Short mmCIF file of C-alpha atoms in Angstrom, two decimals:
data_model
loop_
_atom_site.label_atom_id
_atom_site.label_comp_id
_atom_site.label_asym_id
_atom_site.label_seq_id
_atom_site.Cartn_x
_atom_site.Cartn_y
_atom_site.Cartn_z
CA UNK A 20 -0.05 0.23 -0.07
CA UNK A 21 1.16 3.52 -0.14
CA UNK A 22 2.82 5.82 2.26
CA UNK A 23 0.91 6.07 4.99
CA UNK A 24 1.05 10.24 6.10
CA UNK A 25 2.66 11.92 9.07
CA UNK A 26 0.16 13.48 10.66
CA UNK A 27 -0.61 12.37 13.89
CA UNK A 28 -4.15 12.37 13.98
CA UNK A 29 -4.45 9.98 11.22
CA UNK A 30 -1.57 7.75 12.56
CA UNK A 31 -3.94 7.63 15.77
CA UNK A 32 -6.44 6.01 13.53
CA UNK A 33 -4.51 3.98 11.88
CA UNK A 34 -3.42 2.69 15.17
CA UNK A 35 -6.91 2.31 16.76
CA UNK A 36 -7.69 0.97 13.01
CA UNK A 37 -5.00 -2.06 13.24
CA UNK A 38 -5.90 -2.50 17.49
CA UNK A 39 -10.17 -2.64 16.82
CA UNK A 40 -11.23 -3.08 13.62
CA UNK A 41 -11.61 -6.30 11.38
CA UNK A 42 -11.74 -5.47 7.75
CA UNK A 43 -13.54 -7.21 4.74
CA UNK A 44 -11.84 -10.25 3.61
CA UNK A 45 -8.57 -9.59 6.01
CA UNK A 46 -7.22 -11.10 8.82
CA UNK A 47 -7.01 -9.45 12.51
CA UNK A 48 -5.42 -7.30 13.00
CA UNK A 49 -4.46 -6.23 9.49
CA UNK A 50 -1.47 -6.81 7.53
CA UNK A 51 -1.96 -3.79 5.26
CA UNK A 52 -2.97 -0.22 6.30
CA UNK A 53 -6.51 0.98 4.52
CA UNK A 54 -6.12 4.75 3.51
CA UNK A 55 -7.77 7.30 5.18
CA UNK A 56 -10.87 8.61 3.47
CA UNK A 57 -11.69 12.05 4.86
CA UNK A 58 -14.67 13.10 2.98
CA UNK A 59 -15.87 12.48 -0.79
CA UNK A 60 -18.09 14.48 -3.22
CA UNK A 61 -18.50 13.79 -6.74
CA UNK A 62 -16.68 10.84 -8.24
CA UNK A 63 -13.69 11.69 -6.02
CA UNK A 64 -12.09 10.67 -2.71
CA UNK A 65 -10.59 13.01 -0.12
CA UNK A 66 -7.51 10.51 1.23
CA UNK A 67 -5.04 12.12 3.96
CA UNK A 68 -2.00 12.15 2.42
CA UNK A 69 -2.74 11.09 -1.11
CA UNK A 70 -5.26 14.37 -2.06
CA UNK A 71 -7.86 13.36 -4.15
CA UNK A 72 -8.45 9.91 -5.69
CA UNK A 73 -10.74 9.52 -8.62
CA UNK A 74 -13.25 6.68 -7.58
CA UNK A 75 -13.07 3.30 -10.13
CA UNK A 76 -15.36 1.56 -7.68
CA UNK A 77 -18.37 3.26 -6.97
CA UNK A 78 -17.58 2.05 -3.32
CA UNK A 79 -18.27 -1.70 -4.57
CA UNK A 80 -20.60 -1.08 -7.56
CA UNK A 81 -22.93 1.07 -5.38
CA UNK A 82 -22.71 4.82 -5.81
CA UNK A 83 -23.71 5.16 -9.01
CA UNK A 84 -24.40 9.09 -8.77
CA UNK A 85 -21.44 9.67 -6.68
CA UNK A 86 -20.82 11.17 -3.60
CA UNK A 87 -22.34 14.20 -2.20
CA UNK A 88 -25.04 14.25 -4.96
CA UNK A 89 -28.06 17.33 -3.85
CA UNK A 90 -30.77 15.23 -4.73
CA UNK A 91 -29.92 12.34 -2.44
CA UNK A 92 -28.51 14.78 0.14
CA UNK A 93 -32.04 16.36 0.30
CA UNK A 94 -33.70 13.20 0.12
CA UNK A 95 -31.65 12.01 3.04
CA UNK A 96 -32.73 15.22 4.91
CA UNK A 97 -35.95 15.61 4.44
CA UNK A 98 -36.43 12.18 5.90
CA UNK A 99 -34.52 12.92 8.93
CA UNK A 100 -37.01 15.75 9.51
CA UNK A 101 -39.70 13.27 9.59
CA UNK A 102 -37.96 10.01 10.86
CA UNK A 103 -35.00 8.28 10.06
CA UNK A 104 -36.43 4.59 11.76
CA UNK A 105 -39.72 2.75 12.90
CA UNK A 106 -40.46 -0.78 12.70
CA UNK A 107 -42.00 -2.45 10.03
CA UNK A 108 -43.67 -5.25 11.92
CA UNK A 109 -47.28 -3.89 12.20
CA UNK A 110 -46.35 -0.83 10.92
CA UNK A 111 -45.88 1.09 7.24
CA UNK A 112 -44.84 4.82 5.39
CA UNK A 113 -44.79 6.43 2.42
CA UNK A 114 -40.74 5.80 1.96
CA UNK A 115 -41.22 1.88 1.85
CA UNK A 116 -44.27 1.84 0.32
CA UNK A 117 -43.44 4.17 -2.70
CA UNK A 118 -39.95 2.31 -3.27
CA UNK A 119 -41.85 -1.02 -3.60
CA UNK A 120 -44.01 0.29 -5.94
CA UNK A 121 -41.09 1.97 -7.91
CA UNK A 122 -39.17 -1.46 -7.51
CA UNK A 123 -42.25 -3.37 -9.51
CA UNK A 124 -42.64 -0.75 -12.29
CA UNK A 125 -39.29 -0.81 -13.32
CA UNK A 126 -38.59 -4.45 -13.11
CA UNK A 127 -39.13 -7.58 -15.52
CA UNK A 128 -43.18 -7.59 -16.11
CA UNK A 129 -44.54 -10.51 -13.72
CA UNK A 130 -42.51 -9.72 -10.24
CA UNK A 131 -45.23 -7.70 -8.16
CA UNK A 132 -44.57 -8.59 -4.28
CA UNK A 133 -41.04 -6.69 -2.53
CA UNK A 134 -39.74 -8.29 0.73
CA UNK A 135 -37.08 -5.33 1.41
CA UNK A 136 -33.90 -6.28 3.44
CA UNK A 137 -31.17 -4.57 4.79
CA UNK A 138 -28.16 -5.86 2.66
CA UNK A 139 -27.70 -7.51 -0.28
CA UNK A 140 -26.34 -11.05 0.99
CA UNK A 141 -29.87 -11.32 3.22
CA UNK A 142 -31.65 -10.60 0.09
CA UNK A 143 -30.45 -13.78 -1.62
CA UNK A 144 -30.91 -15.60 1.55
CA UNK A 145 -34.65 -14.46 1.55
CA UNK A 146 -34.54 -15.60 -1.92
CA UNK A 147 -33.55 -18.67 -1.05
CA UNK A 148 -35.76 -19.07 1.70
CA UNK A 149 -38.76 -18.63 -0.17
CA UNK A 150 -38.02 -20.98 -3.07
CA UNK A 151 -37.76 -23.59 -0.21
CA UNK A 152 -40.78 -22.59 1.75
CA UNK A 153 -42.73 -22.47 -1.25
CA UNK A 154 -41.77 -26.37 -1.94
CA UNK A 155 -42.85 -27.04 1.81
CA UNK A 156 -45.92 -25.17 1.18
CA UNK A 157 -47.20 -27.17 -1.79
CA UNK A 158 -46.42 -30.58 0.31
CA UNK A 159 -42.78 -31.50 -1.62
CA UNK A 160 -40.61 -30.85 0.87
CA UNK A 161 -38.02 -33.14 -1.36
CA UNK A 162 -37.27 -30.06 -3.61
CA UNK A 163 -34.63 -28.43 -1.43
CA UNK A 164 -32.02 -28.49 -3.29
CA UNK A 165 -30.77 -25.22 -5.72
CA UNK A 166 -28.54 -25.74 -9.00
CA UNK A 167 -26.16 -22.81 -10.26
CA UNK A 168 -22.99 -23.05 -12.43
CA UNK A 169 -19.69 -22.17 -11.57
CA UNK A 170 -17.97 -18.82 -10.88
CA UNK A 171 -20.60 -17.23 -9.22
CA UNK A 172 -20.83 -15.61 -6.10
CA UNK A 173 -24.13 -14.25 -3.97
CA UNK A 174 -23.00 -13.67 -0.58
CA UNK A 175 -21.43 -14.15 2.83
CA UNK A 176 -24.12 -14.76 4.86
CA UNK A 177 -24.81 -18.83 4.75
CA UNK A 178 -27.34 -20.31 2.44
CA UNK A 179 -25.53 -17.73 -0.53
CA UNK A 180 -22.03 -19.09 0.48
CA UNK A 181 -23.54 -22.52 -0.35
CA UNK A 182 -24.35 -21.30 -3.92
CA UNK A 183 -21.10 -19.58 -4.54
CA UNK A 184 -18.21 -21.33 -6.39
CA UNK A 185 -17.09 -24.34 -3.81
CA UNK A 186 -13.61 -24.34 -5.35
CA UNK A 187 -12.76 -21.03 -6.62
CA UNK A 188 -14.46 -18.89 -4.65
CA UNK A 189 -13.84 -17.80 -1.10
CA UNK A 190 -16.11 -20.26 1.14
CA UNK A 191 -14.22 -23.57 0.79
CA UNK A 192 -13.42 -23.14 3.97
CA UNK A 193 -17.12 -24.60 5.16
CA UNK A 194 -17.33 -27.59 2.52
CA UNK A 195 -18.84 -30.60 4.52
CA UNK A 196 -21.06 -28.49 6.54
CA UNK A 197 -23.15 -25.85 4.30
CA UNK A 198 -26.29 -27.24 2.12
CA UNK A 199 -24.88 -29.45 -0.39
CA UNK A 200 -26.01 -27.93 -3.82
CA UNK A 201 -25.42 -28.54 -7.49
CA UNK A 202 -23.39 -26.64 -9.96
CA UNK A 203 -22.85 -27.09 -13.86
CA UNK A 204 -20.31 -25.79 -15.55
CA UNK A 205 -19.22 -22.07 -15.73
CA UNK A 206 -20.70 -20.45 -18.58
CA UNK A 207 -19.16 -20.31 -22.01
CA UNK A 208 -18.70 -16.10 -23.20
CA UNK A 209 -20.16 -16.88 -26.00
CA UNK A 210 -23.45 -19.49 -26.74
CA UNK A 211 -22.69 -22.84 -27.17
CA UNK A 212 -25.16 -25.42 -28.01
CA UNK A 213 -23.47 -28.08 -26.22
CA UNK A 214 -23.56 -25.96 -23.33
CA UNK A 215 -27.16 -25.17 -23.25
CA UNK A 216 -28.07 -28.93 -23.46
CA UNK A 217 -25.40 -29.29 -20.05
CA UNK A 218 -28.18 -26.99 -18.28
CA UNK A 219 -31.04 -28.68 -19.51
CA UNK A 220 -29.86 -32.18 -18.85
CA UNK A 221 -28.66 -31.11 -15.09
CA UNK A 222 -32.02 -29.15 -14.49
CA UNK A 223 -34.15 -32.33 -15.99
CA UNK A 224 -31.91 -35.23 -13.92
CA UNK A 225 -32.43 -33.48 -10.46
CA UNK A 226 -35.39 -31.63 -10.98
CA UNK A 227 -37.10 -33.71 -8.70
CA UNK A 228 -34.92 -32.57 -5.94
CA UNK A 229 -34.44 -29.30 -7.26
CA UNK A 230 -36.12 -26.07 -5.63
CA UNK A 231 -34.67 -23.36 -7.54
CA UNK A 232 -31.93 -22.18 -9.78
CA UNK A 233 -30.27 -19.38 -9.04
CA UNK A 234 -27.55 -17.38 -11.36
CA UNK A 235 -26.31 -13.84 -11.81
CA UNK A 236 -27.48 -12.92 -14.69
CA UNK A 237 -24.82 -11.98 -17.69
CA UNK A 238 -22.38 -10.72 -15.50
CA UNK A 239 -20.54 -12.89 -12.55
CA UNK A 240 -19.32 -10.24 -10.15
CA UNK A 241 -17.19 -10.92 -7.32
CA UNK A 242 -16.66 -15.05 -8.52
CA UNK A 243 -14.62 -13.50 -11.32
CA UNK A 244 -15.72 -11.35 -13.59
CA UNK A 245 -17.08 -13.01 -16.18
CA UNK A 246 -19.60 -12.01 -19.08
CA UNK A 247 -21.78 -14.37 -20.53
CA UNK A 248 -24.32 -14.96 -23.18
CA UNK A 249 -28.03 -13.52 -22.56
CA UNK A 250 -29.37 -16.47 -24.30
CA UNK A 251 -28.10 -18.71 -21.27
CA UNK A 252 -31.03 -17.60 -19.08
CA UNK A 253 -33.81 -17.94 -21.72
CA UNK A 254 -32.66 -21.65 -21.82
CA UNK A 255 -32.61 -21.50 -17.88
CA UNK A 256 -36.02 -20.42 -17.94
CA UNK A 257 -37.41 -22.66 -20.75
CA UNK A 258 -35.65 -25.58 -18.45
CA UNK A 259 -37.12 -24.52 -15.45
CA UNK A 260 -41.36 -23.74 -16.32
CA UNK A 261 -40.44 -27.63 -18.37
CA UNK A 262 -39.48 -29.28 -14.65
CA UNK A 263 -41.07 -27.71 -12.25
CA UNK A 264 -38.22 -25.37 -10.96
CA UNK A 265 -37.56 -22.17 -9.86
CA UNK A 266 -35.30 -19.44 -11.26
CA UNK A 267 -33.45 -17.08 -9.47
CA UNK A 268 -31.64 -14.32 -10.36
CA UNK A 269 -29.29 -12.32 -8.19
CA UNK A 270 -29.08 -8.50 -9.96
CA UNK A 271 -27.12 -7.29 -6.90
CA UNK A 272 -24.30 -6.38 -8.99
CA UNK A 273 -26.01 -5.77 -12.41
CA UNK A 274 -29.11 -3.92 -11.31
CA UNK A 275 -29.75 -0.41 -11.94
CA UNK A 276 -28.11 0.21 -15.37
CA UNK A 277 -24.71 -1.14 -14.75
CA UNK A 278 -24.86 -3.29 -17.76
CA UNK A 279 -26.29 -1.13 -20.38
CA UNK A 280 -30.13 -1.91 -19.32
CA UNK A 281 -31.62 -1.22 -16.35
CA UNK A 282 -31.71 -5.17 -15.43
CA UNK A 283 -29.81 -7.63 -17.06
CA UNK A 284 -32.75 -9.94 -17.69
CA UNK A 285 -33.65 -7.25 -19.74
CA UNK A 286 -31.51 -8.81 -22.35
CA UNK A 287 -32.78 -12.25 -22.48
CA UNK A 288 -36.45 -11.06 -22.43
CA UNK A 289 -37.25 -12.88 -19.35
CA UNK A 290 -38.99 -12.78 -15.78
CA UNK A 291 -37.26 -14.84 -12.85
CA UNK A 292 -39.57 -16.07 -10.49
CA UNK A 293 -37.42 -13.93 -8.13
CA UNK A 294 -35.18 -11.63 -8.00
CA UNK A 295 -32.46 -9.98 -5.37
CA UNK A 296 -31.57 -6.05 -6.13
CA UNK A 297 -29.33 -3.99 -3.41
CA UNK A 298 -25.80 -2.27 -3.80
CA UNK A 299 -27.02 0.96 -6.28
CA UNK A 300 -30.17 0.47 -4.59
CA UNK A 301 -29.74 3.69 -2.21
CA UNK A 302 -26.95 5.02 -5.07
CA UNK A 303 -24.56 3.76 -2.39
CA UNK A 304 -26.02 6.19 0.62
CA UNK A 305 -26.50 3.33 2.93
CA UNK A 306 -27.37 -0.45 2.97
CA UNK A 307 -30.54 -1.53 1.61
CA UNK A 308 -31.31 -4.51 -0.59
CA UNK A 309 -34.94 -6.45 -1.78
CA UNK A 310 -36.03 -9.62 -2.93
CA UNK A 311 -39.12 -9.50 -5.55
CA UNK A 312 -41.21 -12.34 -6.35
CA UNK A 313 -43.97 -13.27 -8.49
CA UNK A 314 -47.69 -13.93 -7.21
CA UNK A 315 -46.92 -17.76 -7.86
CA UNK A 316 -44.42 -17.79 -5.03
CA UNK A 317 -46.00 -15.74 -2.85
CA UNK A 318 -49.58 -17.50 -3.18
CA UNK A 319 -47.23 -20.88 -2.88
CA UNK A 320 -46.20 -19.65 0.45
CA UNK A 321 -49.29 -18.31 1.67
CA UNK A 322 -50.91 -21.48 0.83
CA UNK A 323 -48.77 -23.38 3.15
CA UNK A 324 -49.17 -24.97 7.20
CA UNK A 325 -46.78 -21.91 8.18
CA UNK A 326 -48.49 -19.13 5.62
CA UNK A 327 -45.90 -16.30 6.38
CA UNK A 328 -42.37 -15.83 5.38
CA UNK A 329 -40.68 -16.07 8.68
CA UNK A 330 -38.26 -13.22 7.99
CA UNK A 331 -37.90 -9.94 9.57
CA UNK A 332 -34.56 -7.29 9.80
CA UNK A 333 -34.91 -4.83 12.21
CA UNK A 334 -34.36 -2.68 9.95
CA UNK A 335 -36.45 -3.76 7.54
CA UNK A 336 -38.05 -0.96 5.10
CA UNK A 337 -36.18 1.73 6.80
CA UNK A 338 -37.42 5.00 5.77
CA UNK A 339 -34.25 6.89 5.57
CA UNK A 340 -32.78 4.12 3.01
CA UNK A 341 -36.35 3.80 1.26
CA UNK A 342 -36.51 7.74 0.94
CA UNK A 343 -33.16 7.58 -0.30
CA UNK A 344 -33.77 4.85 -2.69
CA UNK A 345 -36.77 6.75 -3.99
CA UNK A 346 -34.88 9.43 -4.96
CA UNK A 347 -31.90 7.53 -6.23
CA UNK A 348 -34.33 5.81 -8.60
CA UNK A 349 -36.07 9.00 -10.02
CA UNK A 350 -32.67 10.39 -10.46
CA UNK A 351 -31.70 7.84 -12.86
CA UNK A 352 -34.61 7.33 -14.66
CA UNK A 353 -35.03 11.49 -15.00
CA UNK A 354 -31.77 11.04 -17.05
CA UNK A 355 -30.53 9.59 -20.29
CA UNK A 356 -28.67 7.31 -17.99
CA UNK A 357 -28.26 4.50 -20.86
CA UNK A 358 -26.09 7.28 -22.90
CA UNK A 359 -24.35 7.96 -20.12
CA UNK A 360 -23.82 4.14 -19.05
CA UNK A 361 -22.92 3.64 -23.11
CA UNK A 362 -20.29 6.32 -23.03
CA UNK A 363 -18.70 4.89 -19.76
CA UNK A 364 -18.59 1.59 -21.79
CA UNK A 365 -17.25 3.57 -24.79
CA UNK A 366 -14.34 5.41 -22.66
CA UNK A 367 -13.14 1.87 -21.03
CA UNK A 368 -12.30 0.21 -24.02
CA UNK A 369 -10.44 3.41 -25.52
CA UNK A 370 -8.59 3.43 -21.87
CA UNK A 371 -7.84 -0.12 -21.45
CA UNK A 372 -7.18 -1.02 -25.11
CA UNK A 373 -3.40 -0.85 -24.57
CA UNK A 374 -3.91 -3.46 -21.52
CA UNK A 375 -3.96 -6.63 -24.01
CA UNK A 376 -0.60 -6.12 -24.80
CA UNK A 377 1.07 -6.45 -21.25
CA UNK A 378 2.69 -9.19 -20.11
CA UNK A 379 1.04 -11.68 -18.23
CA UNK A 380 -2.66 -10.08 -18.88
CA UNK A 381 -4.77 -13.30 -20.57
CA UNK A 382 -8.34 -11.04 -21.52
CA UNK A 383 -9.35 -7.61 -21.36
CA UNK A 384 -13.22 -7.16 -21.25
CA UNK A 385 -15.97 -4.05 -21.09
CA UNK A 386 -20.04 -4.43 -20.86
CA UNK A 387 -21.60 -1.15 -20.14
CA UNK A 388 -19.91 0.26 -17.24
CA UNK A 389 -17.61 -2.20 -16.18
CA UNK A 390 -14.04 -3.12 -17.09
CA UNK A 391 -12.03 -6.23 -16.60
CA UNK A 392 -8.52 -7.01 -17.10
CA UNK A 393 -7.42 -10.88 -15.79
CA UNK A 394 -4.18 -11.90 -15.47
CA UNK A 395 -2.10 -15.10 -15.74
CA UNK A 396 -0.99 -14.91 -11.99
CA UNK A 397 -2.64 -13.98 -8.45
CA UNK A 398 -2.38 -9.97 -8.33
CA UNK A 399 0.16 -8.24 -5.94
CA UNK A 400 -2.45 -6.31 -4.18
CA UNK A 401 -0.25 -3.73 -2.30
CA UNK A 402 2.11 -3.19 -5.79
CA UNK A 403 -1.32 -2.67 -7.66
CA UNK A 404 -2.82 -0.17 -5.46
CA UNK A 405 0.30 1.72 -5.24
CA UNK A 406 0.19 1.81 -9.33
CA UNK A 407 -3.59 2.69 -9.27
CA UNK A 408 -2.60 5.70 -6.31
CA UNK A 409 -0.15 6.92 -8.00
CA UNK A 410 -2.05 7.82 -11.11
CA UNK A 411 -4.51 9.60 -8.98
CA UNK A 412 -7.13 6.82 -8.44
CA UNK A 413 -8.94 4.13 -6.10
CA UNK A 414 -9.22 0.68 -7.08
CA UNK A 415 -9.83 -2.78 -5.49
CA UNK A 416 -8.13 -5.74 -7.33
CA UNK A 417 -8.77 -8.87 -6.33
CA UNK A 418 -7.00 -12.77 -7.19
CA UNK A 419 -6.30 -12.75 -11.08
CA UNK A 420 -8.09 -9.44 -11.39
CA UNK A 421 -7.74 -5.45 -12.36
CA UNK A 422 -11.34 -4.18 -12.63
CA UNK A 423 -13.50 -0.91 -12.54
CA UNK A 424 -17.14 0.03 -11.67
CA UNK A 425 -16.96 3.74 -12.23
CA UNK A 426 -20.24 5.91 -11.30
CA UNK A 427 -22.01 6.58 -14.10
CA UNK A 428 -21.08 10.60 -13.62
CA UNK A 429 -17.76 10.09 -14.43
CA UNK A 430 -16.65 12.15 -16.71
CA UNK A 431 -14.41 11.51 -19.63
CA UNK A 432 -11.03 12.77 -18.54
CA UNK A 433 -11.80 10.88 -15.58
CA UNK A 434 -12.55 7.70 -17.24
CA UNK A 435 -9.29 8.18 -19.18
CA UNK A 436 -7.13 8.33 -15.42
CA UNK A 437 -8.65 5.19 -14.56
CA UNK A 438 -7.91 3.69 -17.68
CA UNK A 439 -4.18 4.36 -17.11
CA UNK A 440 -4.82 3.20 -13.37
CA UNK A 441 -5.75 -0.10 -14.54
CA UNK A 442 -3.15 -0.31 -16.99
CA UNK A 443 -0.68 0.49 -14.29
CA UNK A 444 -2.17 -1.74 -11.55
CA UNK A 445 -1.90 -4.73 -14.11
CA UNK A 446 1.60 -3.93 -14.96
CA UNK A 447 2.93 -3.59 -11.50
CA UNK A 448 0.25 -6.34 -9.72
#
């Protein structure tokens, strides 16, 4: 990591951080010092000792409008004047109702019911619980397994870990104690009929025990940043319908325009039975997610011996998050977001064009506001981060990847800067 500043206040913060704070995907105490962010505005993070860095990560893909956006700030302030939170059990409020309405209106046709969760991983937990309870309610408890394809990532809580890649993913430690799910081969980038037949065959052979198929549509995120043909989603929809299996799309990373359509499912013109959204839902302002389902799923659960979905996070439907989410959706839909995402796609293609010639680079791929450089070796995260920071950009490489998912408001000059930083990180990592 970059050298840390000599400011005594920052040094104290870092010492306390090392002593008490457990960072994501890290040991305790940490082995690398994090950068100290003092403020953020637009697409820039003000970092102690390093000035301003262009955020090439949208704070893990969520801050699509950048930071301190006046519309979102005003939505938060306005809601604070009314109430920041109230329990959702037995009560309701306008921000949550309006948010559910917006999500139903903008999502693929047929998704009519919305369960508001407090994180993306929890929304996947809820989705899988919905599918399992649906079949139990219909008197078919033997349909209790999930099928997915390799290379996926769906979160770090219990059930979502079970449908992450069991070998290449982060959760191999839990083999033998997680629910045993079924895994198809990883989807090829282009459509191949042989692979489509592989999916049909697996669903058909295991339909008697399958509750659902769960996948990330078009883009696999933290499992490897792979892209695949939308045609595979149609194959899944048809096979699930033919064999009486539910279909779940995890759109936590891909939702709200990231791939060039509002939801990746639109590229296949299919509707899943259950869909998860999160990350950009609130424009990156605070944590919130949602699980949407069709009337078929909701009605099936309601007909069971236990006719309720027994799940209720304390901060479910949080008014402050819901109000900001409504404002973020309105802000997105009130502009030509498709043109902005296309502009970013063009800028990333231009900026990463030279990366293919770098030593160790095996692939360069761009889709919508996503740019990826893949290496033939495990990245040296410290060296790659230093190289990106030296170019004035914040990136978070992992495994064999240097990638960027910038805010949609990133200007062309900053896109060019991000391209230089990705190339530098790939070269030095």
